[in-house]
Short mmCIF file of C-alpha atoms in Angstrom, two decimals:
data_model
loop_
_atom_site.label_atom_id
_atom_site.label_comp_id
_atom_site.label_asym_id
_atom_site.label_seq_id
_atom_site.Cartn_x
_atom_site.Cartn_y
_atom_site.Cartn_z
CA UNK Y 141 8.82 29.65 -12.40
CA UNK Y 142 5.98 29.93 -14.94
CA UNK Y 143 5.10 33.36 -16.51
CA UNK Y 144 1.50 33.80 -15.67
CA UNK Y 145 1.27 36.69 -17.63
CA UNK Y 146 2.05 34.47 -21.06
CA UNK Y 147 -1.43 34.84 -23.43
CA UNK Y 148 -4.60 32.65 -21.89
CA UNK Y 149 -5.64 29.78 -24.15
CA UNK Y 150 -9.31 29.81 -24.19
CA UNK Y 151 -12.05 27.40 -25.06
CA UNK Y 152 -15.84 27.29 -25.30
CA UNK Y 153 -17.37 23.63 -24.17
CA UNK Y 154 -21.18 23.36 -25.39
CA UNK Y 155 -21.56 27.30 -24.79
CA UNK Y 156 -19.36 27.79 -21.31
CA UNK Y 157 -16.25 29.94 -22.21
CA UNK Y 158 -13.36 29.04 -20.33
CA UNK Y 159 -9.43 30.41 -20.24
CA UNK Y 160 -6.08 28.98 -18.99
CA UNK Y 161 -2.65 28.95 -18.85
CA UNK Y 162 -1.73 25.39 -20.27
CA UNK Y 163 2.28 25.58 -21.11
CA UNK Y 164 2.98 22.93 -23.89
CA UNK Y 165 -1.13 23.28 -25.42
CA UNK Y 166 -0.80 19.95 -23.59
CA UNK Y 167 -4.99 20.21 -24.31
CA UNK Y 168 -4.72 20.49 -28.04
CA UNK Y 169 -1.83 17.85 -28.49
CA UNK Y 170 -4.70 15.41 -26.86
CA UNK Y 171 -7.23 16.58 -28.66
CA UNK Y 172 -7.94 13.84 -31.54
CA UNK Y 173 -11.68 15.28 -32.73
CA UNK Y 174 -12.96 18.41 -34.35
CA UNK Y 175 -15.32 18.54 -31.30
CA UNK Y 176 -13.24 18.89 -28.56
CA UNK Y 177 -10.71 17.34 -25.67
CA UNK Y 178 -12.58 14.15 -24.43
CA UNK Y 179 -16.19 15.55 -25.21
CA UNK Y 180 -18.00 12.43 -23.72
CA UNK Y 181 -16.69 13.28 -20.71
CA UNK Y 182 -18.22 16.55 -20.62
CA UNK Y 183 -21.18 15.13 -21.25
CA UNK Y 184 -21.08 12.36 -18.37
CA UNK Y 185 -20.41 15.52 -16.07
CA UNK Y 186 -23.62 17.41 -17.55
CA UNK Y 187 -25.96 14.42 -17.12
CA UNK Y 188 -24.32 13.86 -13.50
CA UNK Y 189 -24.37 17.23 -12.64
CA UNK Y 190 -28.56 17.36 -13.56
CA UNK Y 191 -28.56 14.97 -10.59
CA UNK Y 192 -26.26 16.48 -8.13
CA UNK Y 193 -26.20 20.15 -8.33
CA UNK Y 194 -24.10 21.01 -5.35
CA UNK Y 195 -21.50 18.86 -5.22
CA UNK Y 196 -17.07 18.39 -5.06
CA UNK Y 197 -15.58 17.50 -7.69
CA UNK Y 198 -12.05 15.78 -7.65
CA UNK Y 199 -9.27 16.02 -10.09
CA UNK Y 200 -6.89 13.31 -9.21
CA UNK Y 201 -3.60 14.00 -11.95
CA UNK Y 202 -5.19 17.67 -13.11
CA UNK Y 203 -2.53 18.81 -14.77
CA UNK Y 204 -2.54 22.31 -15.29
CA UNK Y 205 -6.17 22.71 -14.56
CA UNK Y 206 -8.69 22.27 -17.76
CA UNK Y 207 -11.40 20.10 -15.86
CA UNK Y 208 -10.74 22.31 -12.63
CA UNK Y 209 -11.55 25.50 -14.63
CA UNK Y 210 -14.23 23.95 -16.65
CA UNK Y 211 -16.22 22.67 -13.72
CA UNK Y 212 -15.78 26.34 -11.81
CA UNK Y 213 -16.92 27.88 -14.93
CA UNK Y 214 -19.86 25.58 -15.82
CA UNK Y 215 -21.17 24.00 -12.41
CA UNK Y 216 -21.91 26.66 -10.42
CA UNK Y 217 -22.90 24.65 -7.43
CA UNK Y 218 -19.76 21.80 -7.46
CA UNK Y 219 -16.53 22.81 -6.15
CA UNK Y 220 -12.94 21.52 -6.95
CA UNK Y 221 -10.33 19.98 -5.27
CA UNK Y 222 -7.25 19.45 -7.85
CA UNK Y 223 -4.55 16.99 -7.08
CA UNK Y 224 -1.64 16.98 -9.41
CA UNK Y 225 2.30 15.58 -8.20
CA UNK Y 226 4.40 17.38 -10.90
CA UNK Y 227 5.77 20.68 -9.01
CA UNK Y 228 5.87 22.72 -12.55
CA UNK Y 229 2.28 21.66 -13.36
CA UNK Y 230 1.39 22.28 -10.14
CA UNK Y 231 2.23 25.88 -10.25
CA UNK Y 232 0.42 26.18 -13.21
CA UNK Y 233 -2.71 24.45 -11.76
CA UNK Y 234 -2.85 26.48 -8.52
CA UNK Y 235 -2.19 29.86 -10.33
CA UNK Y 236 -5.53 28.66 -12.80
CA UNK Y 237 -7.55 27.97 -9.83
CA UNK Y 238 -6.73 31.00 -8.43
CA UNK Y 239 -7.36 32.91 -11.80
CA UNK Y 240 -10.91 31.10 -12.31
CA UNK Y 241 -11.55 32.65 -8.07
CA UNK Y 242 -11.47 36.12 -9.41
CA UNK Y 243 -13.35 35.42 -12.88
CA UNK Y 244 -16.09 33.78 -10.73
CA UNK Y 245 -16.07 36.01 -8.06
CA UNK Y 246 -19.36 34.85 -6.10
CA UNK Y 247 -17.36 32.05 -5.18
CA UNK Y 248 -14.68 29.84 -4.01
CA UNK Y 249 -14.06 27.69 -6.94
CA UNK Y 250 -11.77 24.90 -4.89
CA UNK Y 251 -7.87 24.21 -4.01
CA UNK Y 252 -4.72 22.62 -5.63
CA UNK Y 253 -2.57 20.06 -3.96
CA UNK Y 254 0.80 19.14 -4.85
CA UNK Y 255 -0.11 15.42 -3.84
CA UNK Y 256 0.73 12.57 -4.96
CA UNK Y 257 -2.52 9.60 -4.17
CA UNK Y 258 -1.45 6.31 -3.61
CA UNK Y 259 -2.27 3.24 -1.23
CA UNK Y 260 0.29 3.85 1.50
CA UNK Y 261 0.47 7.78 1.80
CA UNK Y 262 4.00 7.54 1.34
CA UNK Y 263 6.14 9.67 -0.89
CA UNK Y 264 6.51 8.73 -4.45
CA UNK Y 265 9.09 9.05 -7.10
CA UNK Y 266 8.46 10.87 -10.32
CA UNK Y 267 9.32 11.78 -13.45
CA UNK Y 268 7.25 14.39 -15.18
CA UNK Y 269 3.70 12.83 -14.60
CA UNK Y 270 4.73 8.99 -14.02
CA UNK Y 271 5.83 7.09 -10.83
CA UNK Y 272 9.19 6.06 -11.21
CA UNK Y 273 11.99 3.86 -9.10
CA UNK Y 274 13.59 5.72 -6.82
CA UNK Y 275 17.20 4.94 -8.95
CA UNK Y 276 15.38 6.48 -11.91
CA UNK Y 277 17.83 9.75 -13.30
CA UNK Y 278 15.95 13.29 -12.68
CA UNK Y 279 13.76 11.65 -10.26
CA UNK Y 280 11.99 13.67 -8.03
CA UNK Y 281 10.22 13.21 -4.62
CA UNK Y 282 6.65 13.77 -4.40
CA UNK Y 283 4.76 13.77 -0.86
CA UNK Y 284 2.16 11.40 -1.16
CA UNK Y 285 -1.74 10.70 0.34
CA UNK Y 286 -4.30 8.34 0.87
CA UNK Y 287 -7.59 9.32 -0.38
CA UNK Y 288 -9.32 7.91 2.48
CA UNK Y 289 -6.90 9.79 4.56
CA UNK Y 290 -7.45 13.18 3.29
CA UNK Y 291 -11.41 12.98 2.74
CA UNK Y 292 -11.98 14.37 6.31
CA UNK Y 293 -10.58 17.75 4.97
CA UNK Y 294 -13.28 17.84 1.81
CA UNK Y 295 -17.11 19.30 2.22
CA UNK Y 296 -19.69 17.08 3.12
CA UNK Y 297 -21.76 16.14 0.52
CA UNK Y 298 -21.83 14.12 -2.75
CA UNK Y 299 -18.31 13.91 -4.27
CA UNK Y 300 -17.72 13.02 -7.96
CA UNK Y 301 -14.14 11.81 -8.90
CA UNK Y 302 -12.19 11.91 -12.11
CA UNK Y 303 -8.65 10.05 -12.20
CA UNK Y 304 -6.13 10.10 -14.57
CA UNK Y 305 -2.84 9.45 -13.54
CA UNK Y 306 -0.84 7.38 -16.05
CA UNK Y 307 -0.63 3.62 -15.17
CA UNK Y 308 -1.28 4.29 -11.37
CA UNK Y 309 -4.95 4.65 -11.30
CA UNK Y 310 -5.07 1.31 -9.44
CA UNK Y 311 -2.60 2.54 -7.02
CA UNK Y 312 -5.04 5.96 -6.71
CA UNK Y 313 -8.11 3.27 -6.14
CA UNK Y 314 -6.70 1.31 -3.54
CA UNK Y 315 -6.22 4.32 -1.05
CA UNK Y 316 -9.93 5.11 -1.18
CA UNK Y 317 -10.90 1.97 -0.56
CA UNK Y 318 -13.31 3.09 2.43
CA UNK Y 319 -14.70 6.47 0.05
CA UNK Y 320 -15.73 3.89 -2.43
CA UNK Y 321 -17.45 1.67 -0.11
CA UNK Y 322 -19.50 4.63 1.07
CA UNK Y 323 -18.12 4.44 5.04
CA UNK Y 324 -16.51 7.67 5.58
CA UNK Y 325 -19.00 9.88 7.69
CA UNK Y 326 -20.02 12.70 5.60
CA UNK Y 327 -18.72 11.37 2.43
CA UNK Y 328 -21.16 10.51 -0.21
CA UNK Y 329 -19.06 8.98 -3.33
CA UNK Y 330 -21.40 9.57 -6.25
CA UNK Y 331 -19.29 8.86 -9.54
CA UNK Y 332 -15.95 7.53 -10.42
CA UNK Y 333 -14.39 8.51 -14.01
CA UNK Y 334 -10.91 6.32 -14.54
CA UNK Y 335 -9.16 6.84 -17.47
CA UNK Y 336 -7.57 3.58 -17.72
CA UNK Y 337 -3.93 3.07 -19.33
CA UNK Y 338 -2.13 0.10 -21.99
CA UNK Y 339 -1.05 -2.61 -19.42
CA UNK Y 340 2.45 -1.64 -19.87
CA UNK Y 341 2.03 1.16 -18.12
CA UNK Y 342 0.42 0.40 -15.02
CA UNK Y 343 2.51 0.65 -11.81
CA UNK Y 344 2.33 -0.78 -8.12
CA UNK Y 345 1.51 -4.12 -9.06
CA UNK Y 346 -2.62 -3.61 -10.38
CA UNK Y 347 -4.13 -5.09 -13.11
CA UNK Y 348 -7.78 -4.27 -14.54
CA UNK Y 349 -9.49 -7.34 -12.85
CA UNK Y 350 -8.59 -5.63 -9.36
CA UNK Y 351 -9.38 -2.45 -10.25
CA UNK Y 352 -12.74 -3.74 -11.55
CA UNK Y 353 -13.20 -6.08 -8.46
CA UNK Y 354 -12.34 -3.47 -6.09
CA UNK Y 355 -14.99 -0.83 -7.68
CA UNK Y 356 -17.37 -4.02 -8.36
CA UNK Y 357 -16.73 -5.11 -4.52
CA UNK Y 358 -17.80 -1.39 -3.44
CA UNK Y 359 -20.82 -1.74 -4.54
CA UNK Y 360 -20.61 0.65 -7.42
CA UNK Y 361 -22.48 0.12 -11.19
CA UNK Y 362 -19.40 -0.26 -13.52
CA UNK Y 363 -19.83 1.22 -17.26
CA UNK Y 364 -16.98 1.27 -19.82
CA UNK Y 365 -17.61 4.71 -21.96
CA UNK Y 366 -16.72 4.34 -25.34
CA UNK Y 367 -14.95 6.62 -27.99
CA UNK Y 368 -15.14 9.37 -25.30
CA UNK Y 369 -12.23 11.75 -27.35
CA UNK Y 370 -14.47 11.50 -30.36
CA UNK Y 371 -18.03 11.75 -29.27
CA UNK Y 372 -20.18 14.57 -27.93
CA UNK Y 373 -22.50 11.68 -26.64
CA UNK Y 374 -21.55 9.44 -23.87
CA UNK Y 375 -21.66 6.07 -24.90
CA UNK Y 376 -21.99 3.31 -22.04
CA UNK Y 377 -21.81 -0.45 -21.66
CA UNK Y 378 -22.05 -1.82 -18.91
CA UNK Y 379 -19.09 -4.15 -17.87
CA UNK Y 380 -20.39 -7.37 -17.39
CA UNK Y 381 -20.10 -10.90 -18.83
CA UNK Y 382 -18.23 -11.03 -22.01
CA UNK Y 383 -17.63 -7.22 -22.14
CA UNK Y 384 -15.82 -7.57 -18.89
CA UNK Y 385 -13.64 -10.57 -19.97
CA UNK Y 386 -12.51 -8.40 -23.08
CA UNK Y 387 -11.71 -5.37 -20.93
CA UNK Y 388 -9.63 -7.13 -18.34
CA UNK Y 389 -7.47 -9.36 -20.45
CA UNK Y 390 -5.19 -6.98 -21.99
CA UNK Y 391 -4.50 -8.91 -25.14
CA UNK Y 392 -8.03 -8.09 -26.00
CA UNK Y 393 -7.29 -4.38 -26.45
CA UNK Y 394 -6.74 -2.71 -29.76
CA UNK Y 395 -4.25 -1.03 -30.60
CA UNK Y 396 -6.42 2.09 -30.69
CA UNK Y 397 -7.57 1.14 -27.42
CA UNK Y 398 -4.01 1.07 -26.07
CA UNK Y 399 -2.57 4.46 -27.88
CA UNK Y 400 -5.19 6.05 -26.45
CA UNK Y 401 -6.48 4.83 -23.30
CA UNK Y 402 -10.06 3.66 -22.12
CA UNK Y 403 -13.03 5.14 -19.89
CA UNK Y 404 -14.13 3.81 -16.95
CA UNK Y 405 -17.63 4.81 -15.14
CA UNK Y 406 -18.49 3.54 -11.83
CA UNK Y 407 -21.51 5.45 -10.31
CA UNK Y 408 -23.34 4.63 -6.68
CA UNK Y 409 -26.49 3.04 -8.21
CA UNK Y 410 -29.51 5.64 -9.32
CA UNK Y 411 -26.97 8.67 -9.80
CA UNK Y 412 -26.33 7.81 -13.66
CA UNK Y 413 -28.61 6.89 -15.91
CA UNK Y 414 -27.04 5.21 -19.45
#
């Protein structure tokens, strides 16, 4: 059990003030700039969120909660729906969520889901925040979901999704196969952020040329963000031609590149614009 009552760690993010529980300052120990924890990203959100100001907003591996508590304290008009698989973090998550209901007491700012997203909806194996076999010591049993499955129980609306789940975002992607495409009646997919993992650690069989094709065969404008831990300014390029060979052949990546993982954008055409 978690002591919720441990000291808050707080944060101001281009002048919202934020607070959470985050055993581990799992935040700082990814935090590589004097500017912040993945600062382009905040900035994607702002530019998206001048476009859609109501909207849901999707944390697929949240951890113990920073974007969820960011987004209900900056967004007024988006709310959250947190998925995270790792029980511990997940207590931590729900009990941040929770926390950022009574700061922002106006309004509902989302749910937490001890959920593991994959392709089948089966239950997965893990240990801490990566799939594992089921053989592997100190395994645990998570229940798992198909996106597509569980988008019925999210608001109407435009839905913006960020994913980072450590190797298994193409196992995450090919369970929303139909949200991507746009065919789920009242679901209107908006924006996809990926962080994107070193080859070695992706699971279930994906590579980056699927996960590409399947966002590319959805329709969706794909963007590569670059430097998105050390800039306050999102930088895209769009993922075509010889920029997409580079990406998808992972002998191409630097060693930076693989250390510290890549950025993905794939946005519904007109809702981002570079």
């Amino acid at each position: 059990m978690t002591d919720m009552s441990l000291p808050l760690t707080r944060f101001a993010v281009r002048g919202t003030s934020f607070a959470l529980h985050d055993p581990g300052d799992t935040v700082a120990r990814e935090t590589f700039s004097a500017i912040g924890y993945e600062p382009a990203v905040v900035d994607l959100l702002d530019r998206i969120a001048d476009r859609l100001p109501a909207a849901t907003f999707c944390d697929v591996g949240a951890l113990h909660g920073y974007y969820p508590c960011l987004v209900a304290a900056r967004y007024p008009g988006w709310r959250v729906e947190a998925f995270e698989p790792n029980p511990q973090a997940f207590e931590v998550l729900a009990g941040n969520i929770r926390r950022a209901g009574d700061v922002h007491a106006t309004r509902e700012p989302g749910r937490a889901h001890c959920l593991a997203l994959n392709d089948t909806g089966d239950s997965l194996h893990f240990r801490g925040r990566t799939i594992v076999a089921p053989d592997t010591p100190d395994a645990i049993i998570v229940p798992g979901r198909r996106f597509d499955d569980l988008a019925c129980d999210l608001p109407a609306g435009p839905l913006v999704v960020k994913i980072d789940v450590h190797g298994a975002e193409g196992v995450v992607l090919a369970g929303m196969t139909a949200c991507l495409a746009g065919s789920l009646p009242g679901i209107d997919l908006r924006a996809v952020l990926i962080e994107v993992h070193a080859h070695h650690l992706l699971v279930g069989g994906h590579d980056y040329e699927g996960m590409l094709g399947r966002l590319e065969g959805a329709g969706l404008e794909v963007f590569e963000i670059r430097d998105f831990r050390d800039t306050d300014t999102a930088l895209p390029v769009p993922l075509t031609g010889e920029t997409r060979r580079r990406f998808v052949d992972p002998a191409l990546w630097t060693q930076a590149q693989i250390d510290r993982e890549r950025l993905i954008l794939a946005t519904r055409p007109g809702t981002f614009r570079p």
